[in-house]
């Protein structure tokens, strides 16, 4: 690999023929450690920005409906609204200056 390139092997993604874990080349600036786990003593709230586990990855979205404290509807900028169980959501964090930060954000632009 070139000096600033690495071969990344994914835990949750497989090759097209499903014979092994997906591997791809990535630049050094694209590689970051996994999010730290955050213990939440409370449920998610309406208009809170979250990451949702969908289609083999974590995607940022906004909670637009709280069905109960265990099920939520999340809106994504690029897709429709989808329902998720609490275990499929995590607090959104931003990677800034080589550190993870929980950035409390309200996504009022998503609400209709």
mmCIF file of N, CA and C in Angstrom:
data_model
loop_
_atom_site.group_PDB
_atom_site.id
_atom_site.type_symbol
_atom_site.label_atom_id
_atom_site.label_comp_id
_atom_site.label_asym_id
_atom_site.label_seq_id
_atom_site.Cartn_x
_atom_site.Cartn_y
_atom_site.Cartn_z
ATOM 1 N N UNK A 1 0.835 -1.179 0.000
ATOM 2 C CA UNK A 1 0.000 0.000 0.000
ATOM 3 C C UNK A 1 0.888 1.253 0.000
ATOM 4 N N UNK A 2 0.322 2.322 -0.480
ATOM 5 C CA UNK A 2 1.022 3.601 -0.447
ATOM 6 C C UNK A 2 1.160 4.065 0.999
ATOM 7 N N UNK A 3 1.966 5.097 1.233
ATOM 8 C CA UNK A 3 2.250 5.570 2.594
ATOM 9 C C UNK A 3 1.011 5.931 3.389
ATOM 10 N N UNK A 4 0.030 6.567 2.769
ATOM 11 C CA UNK A 4 -1.153 6.995 3.531
ATOM 12 C C UNK A 4 -2.368 6.105 3.263
ATOM 13 N N UNK A 5 -2.131 4.891 2.763
ATOM 14 C CA UNK A 5 -3.219 3.962 2.459
ATOM 15 C C UNK A 5 -3.110 2.727 3.336
ATOM 16 N N UNK A 6 -4.265 2.187 3.706
ATOM 17 C CA UNK A 6 -4.326 0.991 4.532
ATOM 18 C C UNK A 6 -5.351 0.032 3.963
ATOM 19 N N UNK A 7 -5.190 -1.253 4.244
ATOM 20 C CA UNK A 7 -6.175 -2.252 3.871
ATOM 21 C C UNK A 7 -7.077 -2.483 5.075
ATOM 22 N N UNK A 8 -8.359 -2.187 4.922
ATOM 23 C CA UNK A 8 -9.321 -2.291 6.016
ATOM 24 C C UNK A 8 -10.181 -3.534 5.812
ATOM 25 N N UNK A 9 -10.358 -4.313 6.868
ATOM 26 C CA UNK A 9 -11.248 -5.475 6.831
ATOM 27 C C UNK A 9 -12.404 -5.214 7.777
ATOM 28 N N UNK A 10 -13.630 -5.342 7.255
ATOM 29 C CA UNK A 10 -14.829 -5.037 8.024
ATOM 30 C C UNK A 10 -15.319 -6.253 8.803
ATOM 31 N N UNK A 11 -15.909 -5.990 9.961
ATOM 32 C CA UNK A 11 -16.493 -7.056 10.768
ATOM 33 C C UNK A 11 -17.872 -7.442 10.260
ATOM 34 N N UNK A 12 -18.656 -6.462 9.812
ATOM 35 C CA UNK A 12 -20.062 -6.691 9.492
ATOM 36 C C UNK A 12 -20.379 -6.710 8.002
ATOM 37 N N UNK A 13 -19.422 -6.444 7.149
ATOM 38 C CA UNK A 13 -19.662 -6.442 5.714
ATOM 39 C C UNK A 13 -18.931 -7.608 5.076
ATOM 40 N N UNK A 14 -19.584 -8.246 4.103
ATOM 41 C CA UNK A 14 -18.976 -9.386 3.423
ATOM 42 C C UNK A 14 -18.807 -9.076 1.947
ATOM 43 N N UNK A 15 -17.997 -9.878 1.282
ATOM 44 C CA UNK A 15 -17.782 -9.723 -0.152
ATOM 45 C C UNK A 15 -19.075 -10.015 -0.904
ATOM 46 N N UNK A 16 -19.144 -9.600 -2.177
ATOM 47 C CA UNK A 16 -20.348 -9.827 -2.983
ATOM 48 C C UNK A 16 -20.728 -11.300 -3.067
ATOM 49 N N UNK A 17 -19.729 -12.177 -3.114
ATOM 50 C CA UNK A 17 -20.034 -13.613 -3.184
ATOM 51 C C UNK A 17 -20.199 -14.242 -1.802
ATOM 52 N N UNK A 18 -20.129 -13.399 -0.754
ATOM 53 C CA UNK A 18 -20.334 -13.812 0.643
ATOM 54 C C UNK A 18 -19.384 -14.904 1.114
ATOM 55 N N UNK A 19 -18.156 -14.914 0.563
ATOM 56 C CA UNK A 19 -17.182 -15.932 0.959
ATOM 57 C C UNK A 19 -16.236 -15.457 2.060
ATOM 58 N N UNK A 20 -16.304 -14.168 2.411
ATOM 59 C CA UNK A 20 -15.417 -13.666 3.451
ATOM 60 C C UNK A 20 -15.723 -12.221 3.781
ATOM 61 N N UNK A 21 -14.999 -11.696 4.756
ATOM 62 C CA UNK A 21 -15.167 -10.304 5.164
ATOM 63 C C UNK A 21 -14.691 -9.373 4.058
ATOM 64 N N UNK A 22 -15.416 -8.287 3.861
ATOM 65 C CA UNK A 22 -15.061 -7.290 2.856
ATOM 66 C C UNK A 22 -13.777 -6.595 3.260
ATOM 67 N N UNK A 23 -12.875 -6.423 2.294
ATOM 68 C CA UNK A 23 -11.633 -5.681 2.482
ATOM 69 C C UNK A 23 -11.574 -4.606 1.412
ATOM 70 N N UNK A 24 -11.102 -3.416 1.817
ATOM 71 C CA UNK A 24 -10.923 -2.348 0.843
ATOM 72 C C UNK A 24 -9.831 -1.403 1.300
ATOM 73 N N UNK A 25 -9.288 -0.684 0.340
ATOM 74 C CA UNK A 25 -8.242 0.289 0.616
ATOM 75 C C UNK A 25 -8.878 1.566 1.152
ATOM 76 N N UNK A 26 -8.240 2.174 2.170
ATOM 77 C CA UNK A 26 -8.747 3.422 2.747
ATOM 78 C C UNK A 26 -7.571 4.345 3.056
ATOM 79 N N UNK A 27 -7.831 5.629 2.912
ATOM 80 C CA UNK A 27 -6.822 6.624 3.256
ATOM 81 C C UNK A 27 -6.729 6.807 4.758
ATOM 82 N N UNK A 28 -5.586 7.253 5.214
ATOM 83 C CA UNK A 28 -5.365 7.438 6.649
ATOM 84 C C UNK A 28 -6.393 8.379 7.265
ATOM 85 N N UNK A 29 -6.799 9.409 6.538
ATOM 86 C CA UNK A 29 -7.766 10.373 7.089
ATOM 87 C C UNK A 29 -9.174 9.792 7.208
ATOM 88 N N UNK A 30 -9.425 8.647 6.562
ATOM 89 C CA UNK A 30 -10.750 8.012 6.623
ATOM 90 C C UNK A 30 -10.856 6.967 7.723
ATOM 91 N N UNK A 31 -9.758 6.666 8.386
ATOM 92 C CA UNK A 31 -9.759 5.617 9.409
ATOM 93 C C UNK A 31 -9.865 6.249 10.786
ATOM 94 N N UNK A 32 -10.764 5.711 11.590
ATOM 95 C CA UNK A 32 -10.943 6.197 12.957
ATOM 96 C C UNK A 32 -11.358 5.020 13.832
ATOM 97 N N UNK A 33 -11.124 5.112 15.122
ATOM 98 C CA UNK A 33 -11.508 4.016 16.016
ATOM 99 C C UNK A 33 -13.025 3.937 16.172
ATOM 100 N N UNK A 34 -13.494 2.808 16.647
ATOM 101 C CA UNK A 34 -14.923 2.641 16.901
ATOM 102 C C UNK A 34 -15.411 3.652 17.924
ATOM 103 N N UNK A 35 -16.691 3.974 17.835
ATOM 104 C CA UNK A 35 -17.304 4.860 18.822
ATOM 105 C C UNK A 35 -17.184 4.250 20.211
ATOM 106 N N UNK A 36 -16.937 5.067 21.218
ATOM 107 C CA UNK A 36 -17.019 4.537 22.587
ATOM 108 C C UNK A 36 -18.487 4.261 22.913
ATOM 109 N N UNK A 37 -18.738 3.253 23.693
ATOM 110 C CA UNK A 37 -20.115 2.953 24.109
ATOM 111 C C UNK A 37 -20.553 3.957 25.152
ATOM 112 N N UNK A 38 -21.767 4.465 24.973
ATOM 113 C CA UNK A 38 -22.325 5.430 25.913
ATOM 114 C C UNK A 38 -23.526 4.795 26.592
ATOM 115 N N UNK A 39 -23.483 4.730 27.905
ATOM 116 C CA UNK A 39 -24.614 4.220 28.664
ATOM 117 C C UNK A 39 -25.652 5.321 28.773
ATOM 118 N N UNK A 40 -26.877 5.003 28.396
ATOM 119 C CA UNK A 40 -27.955 6.004 28.438
ATOM 120 C C UNK A 40 -28.939 5.635 29.545
ATOM 121 N N UNK A 41 -29.071 6.456 30.546
ATOM 122 C CA UNK A 41 -30.037 6.167 31.607
ATOM 123 C C UNK A 41 -31.464 6.558 31.220
ATOM 124 N N UNK A 42 -31.636 7.124 30.025
ATOM 125 C CA UNK A 42 -32.957 7.580 29.598
ATOM 126 C C UNK A 42 -33.187 7.190 28.135
ATOM 127 N N UNK A 43 -34.436 7.234 27.717
ATOM 128 C CA UNK A 43 -34.781 6.908 26.337
ATOM 129 C C UNK A 43 -34.461 8.092 25.428
ATOM 130 N N UNK A 44 -34.478 7.835 24.122
ATOM 131 C CA UNK A 44 -34.280 8.917 23.164
ATOM 132 C C UNK A 44 -35.522 9.794 23.123
ATOM 133 N N UNK A 45 -35.337 11.033 22.700
ATOM 134 C CA UNK A 45 -36.433 12.000 22.673
ATOM 135 C C UNK A 45 -36.730 12.441 21.251
ATOM 136 N N UNK A 46 -37.911 12.977 21.060
ATOM 137 C CA UNK A 46 -38.324 13.520 19.779
ATOM 138 C C UNK A 46 -37.327 14.579 19.328
ATOM 139 N N UNK A 47 -36.954 14.554 18.066
ATOM 140 C CA UNK A 47 -36.040 15.477 17.388
ATOM 141 C C UNK A 47 -34.579 15.330 17.820
ATOM 142 N N UNK A 48 -34.233 14.227 18.462
ATOM 143 C CA UNK A 48 -32.837 13.969 18.835
ATOM 144 C C UNK A 48 -32.108 13.324 17.656
ATOM 145 N N UNK A 49 -30.880 13.748 17.411
ATOM 146 C CA UNK A 49 -30.059 13.147 16.365
ATOM 147 C C UNK A 49 -29.450 11.864 16.918
ATOM 148 N N UNK A 50 -29.576 10.788 16.135
ATOM 149 C CA UNK A 50 -29.077 9.477 16.539
ATOM 150 C C UNK A 50 -28.366 8.825 15.363
ATOM 151 N N UNK A 51 -27.655 7.740 15.651
ATOM 152 C CA UNK A 51 -27.149 6.840 14.625
ATOM 153 C C UNK A 51 -28.022 5.595 14.695
ATOM 154 N N UNK A 52 -28.470 5.122 13.541
ATOM 155 C CA UNK A 52 -29.321 3.931 13.474
ATOM 156 C C UNK A 52 -28.600 2.836 12.690
ATOM 157 N N UNK A 53 -28.670 1.602 13.194
ATOM 158 C CA UNK A 53 -28.058 0.472 12.506
ATOM 159 C C UNK A 53 -29.007 0.044 11.391
ATOM 160 N N UNK A 54 -28.579 0.259 10.134
ATOM 161 C CA UNK A 54 -29.426 -0.025 8.974
ATOM 162 C C UNK A 54 -28.549 -0.396 7.790
ATOM 163 N N UNK A 55 -28.932 -1.440 7.090
ATOM 164 C CA UNK A 55 -28.232 -1.839 5.870
ATOM 165 C C UNK A 55 -26.728 -2.005 6.104
ATOM 166 N N UNK A 56 -26.382 -2.735 7.166
ATOM 167 C CA UNK A 56 -25.003 -3.090 7.507
ATOM 168 C C UNK A 56 -24.118 -1.925 7.931
ATOM 169 N N UNK A 57 -24.709 -0.846 8.440
ATOM 170 C CA UNK A 57 -23.889 0.266 8.896
ATOM 171 C C UNK A 57 -24.679 1.219 9.768
ATOM 172 N N UNK A 58 -23.970 2.140 10.404
ATOM 173 C CA UNK A 58 -24.587 3.174 11.235
ATOM 174 C C UNK A 58 -24.838 4.407 10.380
ATOM 175 N N UNK A 59 -26.079 4.918 10.423
ATOM 176 C CA UNK A 59 -26.472 6.073 9.614
ATOM 177 C C UNK A 59 -27.093 7.132 10.503
ATOM 178 N N UNK A 60 -26.682 8.388 10.297
ATOM 179 C CA UNK A 60 -27.207 9.482 11.103
ATOM 180 C C UNK A 60 -28.620 9.836 10.646
ATOM 181 N N UNK A 61 -29.496 10.022 11.620
ATOM 182 C CA UNK A 61 -30.864 10.413 11.336
ATOM 183 C C UNK A 61 -31.450 11.166 12.512
ATOM 184 N N UNK A 62 -32.727 11.473 12.415
ATOM 185 C CA UNK A 62 -33.414 12.252 13.434
ATOM 186 C C UNK A 62 -34.675 11.519 13.879
ATOM 187 N N UNK A 63 -34.888 11.456 15.173
ATOM 188 C CA UNK A 63 -36.107 10.829 15.690
ATOM 189 C C UNK A 63 -37.272 11.772 15.436
ATOM 190 N N UNK A 64 -38.238 11.292 14.658
ATOM 191 C CA UNK A 64 -39.406 12.104 14.325
ATOM 192 C C UNK A 64 -40.678 11.574 14.984
ATOM 193 N N UNK A 65 -40.598 10.367 15.583
ATOM 194 C CA UNK A 65 -41.750 9.842 16.316
ATOM 195 C C UNK A 65 -41.262 8.861 17.367
ATOM 196 N N UNK A 66 -41.793 9.013 18.585
ATOM 197 C CA UNK A 66 -41.511 8.085 19.677
ATOM 198 C C UNK A 66 -42.770 7.246 19.860
ATOM 199 N N UNK A 67 -42.700 5.941 19.499
ATOM 200 C CA UNK A 67 -43.866 5.060 19.603
ATOM 201 C C UNK A 67 -44.073 4.626 21.045
ATOM 202 N N UNK A 68 -43.010 4.292 21.679
ATOM 203 C CA UNK A 68 -42.931 4.003 23.114
ATOM 204 C C UNK A 68 -41.450 4.120 23.430
ATOM 205 N N UNK A 69 -41.046 3.805 24.589
ATOM 206 C CA UNK A 69 -39.636 3.995 24.933
ATOM 207 C C UNK A 69 -38.723 2.935 24.313
ATOM 208 N N UNK A 70 -39.300 1.990 23.535
ATOM 209 C CA UNK A 70 -38.503 0.945 22.916
ATOM 210 C C UNK A 70 -38.543 0.961 21.396
ATOM 211 N N UNK A 71 -39.367 1.816 20.772
ATOM 212 C CA UNK A 71 -39.478 1.868 19.319
ATOM 213 C C UNK A 71 -39.598 3.319 18.862
ATOM 214 N N UNK A 72 -38.879 3.631 17.758
ATOM 215 C CA UNK A 72 -38.792 5.000 17.272
ATOM 216 C C UNK A 72 -38.862 5.031 15.746
ATOM 217 N N UNK A 73 -39.370 6.133 15.197
ATOM 218 C CA UNK A 73 -39.274 6.385 13.759
ATOM 219 C C UNK A 73 -38.160 7.390 13.547
ATOM 220 N N UNK A 74 -37.235 7.037 12.636
ATOM 221 C CA UNK A 74 -36.076 7.877 12.350
ATOM 222 C C UNK A 74 -36.144 8.325 10.896
ATOM 223 N N UNK A 75 -35.906 9.604 10.673
ATOM 224 C CA UNK A 75 -35.864 10.175 9.324
ATOM 225 C C UNK A 75 -34.412 10.365 8.917
ATOM 226 N N UNK A 76 -34.106 9.970 7.673
ATOM 227 C CA UNK A 76 -32.767 10.146 7.111
ATOM 228 C C UNK A 76 -32.853 11.150 5.972
ATOM 229 N N UNK A 77 -31.806 11.927 5.784
ATOM 230 C CA UNK A 77 -31.804 12.919 4.708
ATOM 231 C C UNK A 77 -31.931 12.277 3.336
ATOM 232 N N UNK A 78 -31.399 11.073 3.171
ATOM 233 C CA UNK A 78 -31.365 10.450 1.847
ATOM 234 C C UNK A 78 -32.450 9.407 1.612
ATOM 235 N N UNK A 79 -33.225 9.055 2.630
ATOM 236 C CA UNK A 79 -34.253 8.015 2.457
ATOM 237 C C UNK A 79 -35.513 8.397 3.195
ATOM 238 N N UNK A 80 -36.445 7.484 3.162
ATOM 239 C CA UNK A 80 -37.701 7.678 3.874
ATOM 240 C C UNK A 80 -37.513 7.486 5.379
ATOM 241 N N UNK A 81 -38.606 7.545 6.101
ATOM 242 C CA UNK A 81 -38.575 7.305 7.542
ATOM 243 C C UNK A 81 -38.699 5.805 7.795
ATOM 244 N N UNK A 82 -37.926 5.307 8.760
ATOM 245 C CA UNK A 82 -37.932 3.893 9.108
ATOM 246 C C UNK A 82 -38.083 3.736 10.608
ATOM 247 N N UNK A 83 -38.678 2.617 11.030
ATOM 248 C CA UNK A 83 -38.835 2.323 12.456
ATOM 249 C C UNK A 83 -37.663 1.494 12.954
ATOM 250 N N UNK A 84 -37.219 1.801 14.188
ATOM 251 C CA UNK A 84 -36.114 1.086 14.810
ATOM 252 C C UNK A 84 -36.440 0.769 16.260
ATOM 253 N N UNK A 85 -35.930 -0.358 16.719
ATOM 254 C CA UNK A 85 -35.975 -0.709 18.132
ATOM 255 C C UNK A 85 -34.871 0.067 18.848
ATOM 256 N N UNK A 86 -35.024 0.251 20.135
ATOM 257 C CA UNK A 86 -34.037 0.973 20.937
ATOM 258 C C UNK A 86 -32.636 0.389 20.763
ATOM 259 N N UNK A 87 -32.536 -0.947 20.695
ATOM 260 C CA UNK A 87 -31.223 -1.589 20.581
ATOM 261 C C UNK A 87 -30.536 -1.331 19.247
ATOM 262 N N UNK A 88 -31.246 -0.764 18.271
ATOM 263 C CA UNK A 88 -30.671 -0.461 16.963
ATOM 264 C C UNK A 88 -30.245 1.008 16.845
ATOM 265 N N UNK A 89 -30.315 1.734 17.946
ATOM 266 C CA UNK A 89 -29.970 3.153 17.956
ATOM 267 C C UNK A 89 -28.842 3.420 18.943
ATOM 268 N N UNK A 90 -28.100 4.478 18.668
ATOM 269 C CA UNK A 90 -27.077 4.930 19.610
ATOM 270 C C UNK A 90 -27.007 6.457 19.521
ATOM 271 N N UNK A 91 -26.504 7.102 20.561
ATOM 272 C CA UNK A 91 -26.330 8.556 20.494
ATOM 273 C C UNK A 91 -25.348 8.909 19.380
ATOM 274 N N UNK A 92 -25.634 9.957 18.650
ATOM 275 C CA UNK A 92 -24.727 10.380 17.576
ATOM 276 C C UNK A 92 -23.499 11.035 18.177
ATOM 277 N N UNK A 93 -22.345 10.712 17.618
ATOM 278 C CA UNK A 93 -21.088 11.312 18.039
ATOM 279 C C UNK A 93 -20.345 11.817 16.806
ATOM 280 N N UNK A 94 -19.543 12.840 16.992
ATOM 281 C CA UNK A 94 -18.752 13.419 15.910
ATOM 282 C C UNK A 94 -17.268 13.161 16.170
ATOM 283 N N UNK A 95 -16.519 12.860 15.102
ATOM 284 C CA UNK A 95 -15.076 12.661 15.156
ATOM 285 C C UNK A 95 -14.419 14.007 14.851
ATOM 286 N N UNK A 96 -13.845 14.651 15.877
ATOM 287 C CA UNK A 96 -13.271 15.978 15.743
ATOM 288 C C UNK A 96 -11.860 15.966 16.332
ATOM 289 N N UNK A 97 -10.903 16.368 15.536
ATOM 290 C CA UNK A 97 -9.503 16.445 15.992
ATOM 291 C C UNK A 97 -9.042 15.159 16.674
ATOM 292 N N UNK A 98 -9.336 14.034 16.038
ATOM 293 C CA UNK A 98 -8.886 12.707 16.498
ATOM 294 C C UNK A 98 -9.519 12.259 17.814
ATOM 295 N N UNK A 99 -10.715 12.790 18.119
ATOM 296 C CA UNK A 99 -11.444 12.388 19.321
ATOM 297 C C UNK A 99 -12.929 12.311 19.019
ATOM 298 N N UNK A 100 -13.633 11.415 19.719
ATOM 299 C CA UNK A 100 -15.087 11.316 19.610
ATOM 300 C C UNK A 100 -15.731 12.272 20.612
ATOM 301 N N UNK A 101 -16.742 12.997 20.154
ATOM 302 C CA UNK A 101 -17.486 13.914 21.014
ATOM 303 C C UNK A 101 -18.978 13.670 20.847
ATOM 304 N N UNK A 102 -19.673 13.615 21.971
ATOM 305 C CA UNK A 102 -21.123 13.599 21.929
ATOM 306 C C UNK A 102 -21.561 15.041 21.773
ATOM 307 N N UNK A 103 -22.241 15.306 20.688
ATOM 308 C CA UNK A 103 -22.659 16.668 20.389
ATOM 309 C C UNK A 103 -24.172 16.725 20.526
ATOM 310 N N UNK A 104 -24.658 17.303 21.620
ATOM 311 C CA UNK A 104 -26.117 17.358 21.777
ATOM 312 C C UNK A 104 -26.717 18.259 20.714
ATOM 313 N N UNK A 105 -27.514 17.664 19.860
ATOM 314 C CA UNK A 105 -28.120 18.414 18.765
ATOM 315 C C UNK A 105 -29.602 18.113 18.689
ATOM 316 N N UNK A 106 -30.343 19.096 18.338
ATOM 317 C CA UNK A 106 -31.763 18.937 18.047
ATOM 318 C C UNK A 106 -31.922 19.188 16.557
ATOM 319 N N UNK A 107 -32.632 18.330 15.895
ATOM 320 C CA UNK A 107 -32.743 18.418 14.432
ATOM 321 C C UNK A 107 -34.099 19.000 14.031
ATOM 322 N N UNK A 108 -34.344 20.227 14.359
ATOM 323 C CA UNK A 108 -35.635 20.864 14.076
ATOM 324 C C UNK A 108 -35.922 20.959 12.588
ATOM 325 N N UNK A 109 -34.891 20.944 11.762
ATOM 326 C CA UNK A 109 -35.109 21.016 10.309
ATOM 327 C C UNK A 109 -35.851 19.796 9.772
ATOM 328 N N UNK A 110 -35.736 18.664 10.484
ATOM 329 C CA UNK A 110 -36.382 17.438 10.029
ATOM 330 C C UNK A 110 -37.873 17.414 10.324
ATOM 331 N N UNK A 111 -38.295 18.125 11.343
ATOM 332 C CA UNK A 111 -39.680 18.021 11.795
ATOM 333 C C UNK A 111 -40.633 18.632 10.786
ATOM 334 N N UNK A 112 -41.797 17.984 10.658
ATOM 335 C CA UNK A 112 -42.805 18.518 9.717
ATOM 336 C C UNK A 112 -44.121 18.662 10.390
#
